[in-house]
CSV table of C-alpha atoms in Angstrom, one decimal:
chain,number,residue,atom,x,y,z
A,30,UNK,CA,110.0,41.0,12.3
A,31,UNK,CA,106.8,43.0,12.8
A,32,UNK,CA,106.6,44.6,16.2
A,33,UNK,CA,103.6,45.8,18.2
A,34,UNK,CA,101.7,48.5,16.3
A,35,UNK,CA,99.3,51.0,17.7
A,36,UNK,CA,96.8,53.3,16.0
A,37,UNK,CA,96.3,56.2,16.0
A,38,UNK,CA,99.6,57.5,17.3
A,39,UNK,CA,98.1,60.7,18.5
A,40,UNK,CA,94.4,61.6,19.1
A,41,UNK,CA,93.1,65.0,20.1
A,42,UNK,CA,89.5,65.1,21.2
A,43,UNK,CA,87.1,67.3,23.1
A,44,UNK,CA,85.8,66.4,26.5
A,45,UNK,CA,82.8,64.2,26.4
A,46,UNK,CA,83.7,62.5,23.1
A,47,UNK,CA,84.5,58.8,22.7
A,48,UNK,CA,87.8,57.5,21.4
A,49,UNK,CA,89.1,54.1,20.4
A,50,UNK,CA,92.6,52.9,20.2
A,51,UNK,CA,93.8,49.8,18.3
A,52,UNK,CA,96.7,47.5,19.1
A,53,UNK,CA,98.1,44.8,16.8
A,54,UNK,CA,100.4,42.6,18.8
A,55,UNK,CA,103.2,40.4,17.5
A,56,UNK,CA,101.3,37.6,15.8
A,57,UNK,CA,102.5,34.6,17.9
A,58,UNK,CA,102.0,36.3,21.2
A,59,UNK,CA,99.0,35.1,23.1
A,60,UNK,CA,99.2,37.7,25.9
A,61,UNK,CA,98.3,41.3,25.4
A,62,UNK,CA,98.4,44.2,27.9
A,63,UNK,CA,97.3,47.8,28.1
A,64,UNK,CA,99.2,50.3,30.2
A,65,UNK,CA,98.8,54.1,30.7
A,66,UNK,CA,101.6,56.5,31.2
A,67,UNK,CA,101.4,60.1,32.2
A,68,UNK,CA,104.2,62.7,32.1
A,69,UNK,CA,106.9,61.9,34.6
A,70,UNK,CA,105.5,58.6,35.6
A,71,UNK,CA,106.1,55.0,34.7
A,72,UNK,CA,103.6,52.9,32.9
A,73,UNK,CA,100.6,51.8,35.0
A,74,UNK,CA,98.8,48.5,34.3
A,75,UNK,CA,95.3,48.8,33.0
A,76,UNK,CA,94.3,45.3,31.7
A,77,UNK,CA,95.5,42.0,30.5
A,78,UNK,CA,94.3,39.4,27.9
A,79,UNK,CA,95.3,35.9,27.4
A,80,UNK,CA,94.1,35.0,24.0
A,81,UNK,CA,90.6,36.5,23.8
A,82,UNK,CA,89.9,36.3,27.6
A,83,UNK,CA,90.3,39.5,29.6
A,84,UNK,CA,91.8,38.1,32.8
A,85,UNK,CA,92.4,41.2,34.9
A,86,UNK,CA,91.3,44.8,35.0
A,87,UNK,CA,92.9,47.4,37.1
A,88,UNK,CA,90.9,49.6,39.5
A,89,UNK,CA,92.3,52.4,37.3
A,90,UNK,CA,90.0,51.2,34.5
A,91,UNK,CA,86.7,53.0,35.3
A,92,UNK,CA,83.4,52.1,33.8
A,93,UNK,CA,84.1,54.5,30.9
A,94,UNK,CA,86.9,52.3,29.7
A,95,UNK,CA,86.4,49.0,27.9
A,96,UNK,CA,88.9,46.8,26.2
A,97,UNK,CA,88.3,43.8,23.9
A,98,UNK,CA,90.4,41.3,22.0
A,99,UNK,CA,88.1,39.4,19.7
A,100,UNK,CA,89.5,36.2,18.3
A,101,UNK,CA,92.7,36.7,20.4
A,102,UNK,CA,94.4,38.8,17.8
A,103,UNK,CA,94.2,42.7,17.8
A,104,UNK,CA,92.8,44.6,20.7
A,105,UNK,CA,90.8,47.8,21.1
A,106,UNK,CA,90.6,50.2,24.0
A,107,UNK,CA,87.6,52.5,24.1
A,108,UNK,CA,87.2,55.4,26.3
A,109,UNK,CA,83.7,56.9,26.5
A,110,UNK,CA,82.8,60.4,27.6
A,111,UNK,CA,86.5,61.4,27.8
A,112,UNK,CA,87.7,63.7,30.6
A,113,UNK,CA,90.7,65.9,30.7
A,114,UNK,CA,92.2,63.5,33.3
A,115,UNK,CA,92.3,60.8,30.6
A,116,UNK,CA,95.0,62.6,28.7
A,117,UNK,CA,97.9,60.3,28.7
A,118,UNK,CA,100.0,57.9,26.6
A,119,UNK,CA,98.2,54.5,26.2
A,120,UNK,CA,100.7,51.7,25.7
A,121,UNK,CA,100.0,48.3,24.3
A,122,UNK,CA,102.4,45.4,24.9
A,123,UNK,CA,102.4,41.7,24.1
A,124,UNK,CA,104.4,38.6,24.9
A,125,UNK,CA,104.3,34.8,24.7
A,126,UNK,CA,103.3,33.0,27.9
A,127,UNK,CA,106.8,31.5,28.0
A,128,UNK,CA,108.4,34.9,28.5
A,129,UNK,CA,106.7,36.2,31.6
A,130,UNK,CA,107.6,39.8,32.4
A,131,UNK,CA,109.4,40.3,29.1
A,132,UNK,CA,107.0,42.6,27.4
A,133,UNK,CA,107.2,43.9,23.8
A,134,UNK,CA,105.8,47.4,23.7
A,135,UNK,CA,104.3,49.5,20.9
A,136,UNK,CA,105.2,53.1,20.5
A,137,UNK,CA,101.9,54.2,22.2
A,138,UNK,CA,98.9,56.2,21.4
A,139,UNK,CA,98.9,59.7,22.9
A,140,UNK,CA,95.5,61.1,23.9
A,141,UNK,CA,94.9,64.8,24.4
A,142,UNK,CA,91.5,65.8,25.8
A,143,UNK,CA,90.7,69.5,25.4
B,27,UNK,CA,101.1,46.6,47.4
B,28,UNK,CA,104.2,46.3,45.2
B,29,UNK,CA,106.2,49.4,44.5
B,30,UNK,CA,109.4,50.5,42.8
B,31,UNK,CA,111.5,53.6,43.7
B,32,UNK,CA,114.2,54.7,41.4
B,33,UNK,CA,116.6,57.6,41.4
B,34,UNK,CA,115.2,60.9,40.4
B,35,UNK,CA,116.6,62.4,37.3
B,36,UNK,CA,117.6,63.8,35.1
B,37,UNK,CA,121.1,62.4,35.0
B,38,UNK,CA,123.7,64.1,32.8
B,39,UNK,CA,127.0,62.5,32.1
B,40,UNK,CA,130.0,62.9,29.8
B,41,UNK,CA,130.8,60.1,27.4
B,42,UNK,CA,132.8,57.3,29.0
B,43,UNK,CA,131.7,58.2,32.5
B,44,UNK,CA,130.4,55.5,34.9
B,45,UNK,CA,126.7,55.2,35.3
B,46,UNK,CA,124.6,54.1,38.3
B,47,UNK,CA,120.9,54.4,38.5
B,48,UNK,CA,119.5,53.3,41.8
B,49,UNK,CA,116.4,51.2,42.1
B,50,UNK,CA,114.8,49.7,45.3
B,51,UNK,CA,111.6,47.8,45.5
B,52,UNK,CA,108.9,46.8,48.0
B,53,UNK,CA,107.2,43.4,47.4
B,54,UNK,CA,106.1,40.4,49.3
B,55,UNK,CA,107.4,37.1,48.0
B,56,UNK,CA,110.0,36.7,45.4
B,57,UNK,CA,109.6,39.1,42.5
B,58,UNK,CA,111.4,39.1,39.2
B,59,UNK,CA,113.2,42.4,38.4
B,60,UNK,CA,113.7,44.2,35.2
B,61,UNK,CA,115.2,47.3,33.6
B,62,UNK,CA,113.4,48.7,30.5
B,63,UNK,CA,114.8,51.4,28.3
B,64,UNK,CA,112.9,53.9,26.1
B,65,UNK,CA,115.0,55.6,23.4
B,66,UNK,CA,113.7,58.9,22.0
B,67,UNK,CA,110.8,58.2,19.7
B,68,UNK,CA,110.7,54.5,20.4
B,69,UNK,CA,108.6,52.1,22.6
B,70,UNK,CA,109.9,50.6,25.8
B,71,UNK,CA,112.1,47.7,25.4
B,72,UNK,CA,113.6,45.2,27.8
B,73,UNK,CA,117.2,45.9,28.7
B,74,UNK,CA,117.9,43.1,31.2
B,75,UNK,CA,116.3,41.0,33.9
B,76,UNK,CA,117.0,38.9,37.0
B,77,UNK,CA,114.6,36.3,38.3
B,78,UNK,CA,116.1,35.3,41.7
B,79,UNK,CA,118.3,36.7,44.4
B,80,UNK,CA,122.0,37.2,43.5
B,81,UNK,CA,121.2,36.8,39.8
B,82,UNK,CA,123.0,39.3,37.6
B,83,UNK,CA,121.3,40.5,34.5
B,84,UNK,CA,123.4,42.0,31.7
B,85,UNK,CA,123.0,43.4,28.2
B,86,UNK,CA,124.8,46.0,26.0
B,87,UNK,CA,127.4,46.7,28.7
B,88,UNK,CA,124.7,47.3,31.4
B,89,UNK,CA,124.5,45.2,34.5
B,90,UNK,CA,122.2,44.9,37.5
B,91,UNK,CA,122.4,42.4,40.4
B,92,UNK,CA,119.3,41.3,42.3
B,93,UNK,CA,120.0,42.0,46.0
B,94,UNK,CA,117.3,40.6,48.2
B,95,UNK,CA,119.0,41.8,51.5
B,96,UNK,CA,118.8,45.4,50.4
B,97,UNK,CA,115.8,45.0,48.1
B,98,UNK,CA,117.7,46.7,45.3
B,99,UNK,CA,118.5,46.3,41.6
B,100,UNK,CA,120.8,49.1,40.7
B,101,UNK,CA,121.7,49.6,37.0
B,102,UNK,CA,125.4,50.2,36.2
B,103,UNK,CA,127.5,50.7,33.1
B,104,UNK,CA,131.2,51.3,33.2
B,105,UNK,CA,131.5,53.6,30.2
B,106,UNK,CA,128.4,55.3,28.8
B,107,UNK,CA,128.0,56.4,25.2
B,108,UNK,CA,125.9,59.2,23.6
B,109,UNK,CA,123.7,56.5,22.2
B,110,UNK,CA,122.7,55.4,25.7
B,111,UNK,CA,120.7,58.6,26.2
B,112,UNK,CA,117.3,57.4,27.0
B,113,UNK,CA,114.7,57.0,29.8
B,114,UNK,CA,115.4,54.0,32.1
B,115,UNK,CA,112.6,52.2,34.0
B,116,UNK,CA,113.1,49.7,36.8
B,117,UNK,CA,110.2,47.2,37.1
B,118,UNK,CA,109.1,44.1,39.0
B,119,UNK,CA,106.6,41.3,38.5
B,120,UNK,CA,105.2,38.6,40.7
B,121,UNK,CA,105.9,40.2,44.0
B,122,UNK,CA,102.7,39.5,45.9
B,123,UNK,CA,101.7,36.2,47.5
B,124,UNK,CA,99.8,34.4,44.9
B,125,UNK,CA,100.4,37.5,42.8
B,126,UNK,CA,100.2,37.8,39.1
B,127,UNK,CA,103.6,37.2,37.5
B,128,UNK,CA,102.4,38.8,34.3
B,129,UNK,CA,101.8,42.3,35.6
B,130,UNK,CA,104.7,44.7,35.8
B,131,UNK,CA,105.0,47.5,38.4
B,132,UNK,CA,107.2,50.3,37.1
B,133,UNK,CA,109.3,53.0,38.7
B,134,UNK,CA,108.9,56.6,37.5
B,135,UNK,CA,111.8,56.4,35.1
B,136,UNK,CA,115.2,58.2,35.0
B,137,UNK,CA,116.2,60.3,32.1
B,138,UNK,CA,119.8,59.9,31.1
B,139,UNK,CA,121.6,62.3,28.8
B,140,UNK,CA,125.1,61.6,27.7
B,141,UNK,CA,127.1,64.4,26.2
B,142,UNK,CA,130.0,63.9,23.8
């Protein structure tokens, strides 16, 4: 049973650089989510895909953030012109439509912006 | 908007002690309620859930009952083990009127450490 995998696990970058994270969901899951978690806080919803369609974006997702899920399989989250406030753990999760609320999370991609 | 408030940690217990982690929520409508757990070095995973008032979710010796009258979903375990050391998150979905039932709102998490 392959779980949700994320890459890279840790990214250190300088302010102003662009970064991209990849998420490979569980293969039969048609729903995919991105969350952001900062130290001492719970995960916060960023965006949601059903198959290849991005159905909701949080107000937290500024214009510098973009997410895609081409062909309804893997997803990428790109952050342009990174800022120190972007430093966080970016979590990807997936689930089948039949299991609403029951998310399967990856281990996360930690971003450190210097 | 929807929100979840859970007990501030950290919580430190001895093995075989009784555990309660309090969780209360604010939501319109009838949300589903969840407890997720994050073991060291691992991703979050669902521990238990309840989808309507008075439902009791249970798993691995943990229990939580959906109390609509007190808007609470407290997590309990009668006898904790060292292996239960983890961060526990209370969460809800589908609380708003016409709201999205796919989006989870999480509490801040409670770190539990169980000593032998």
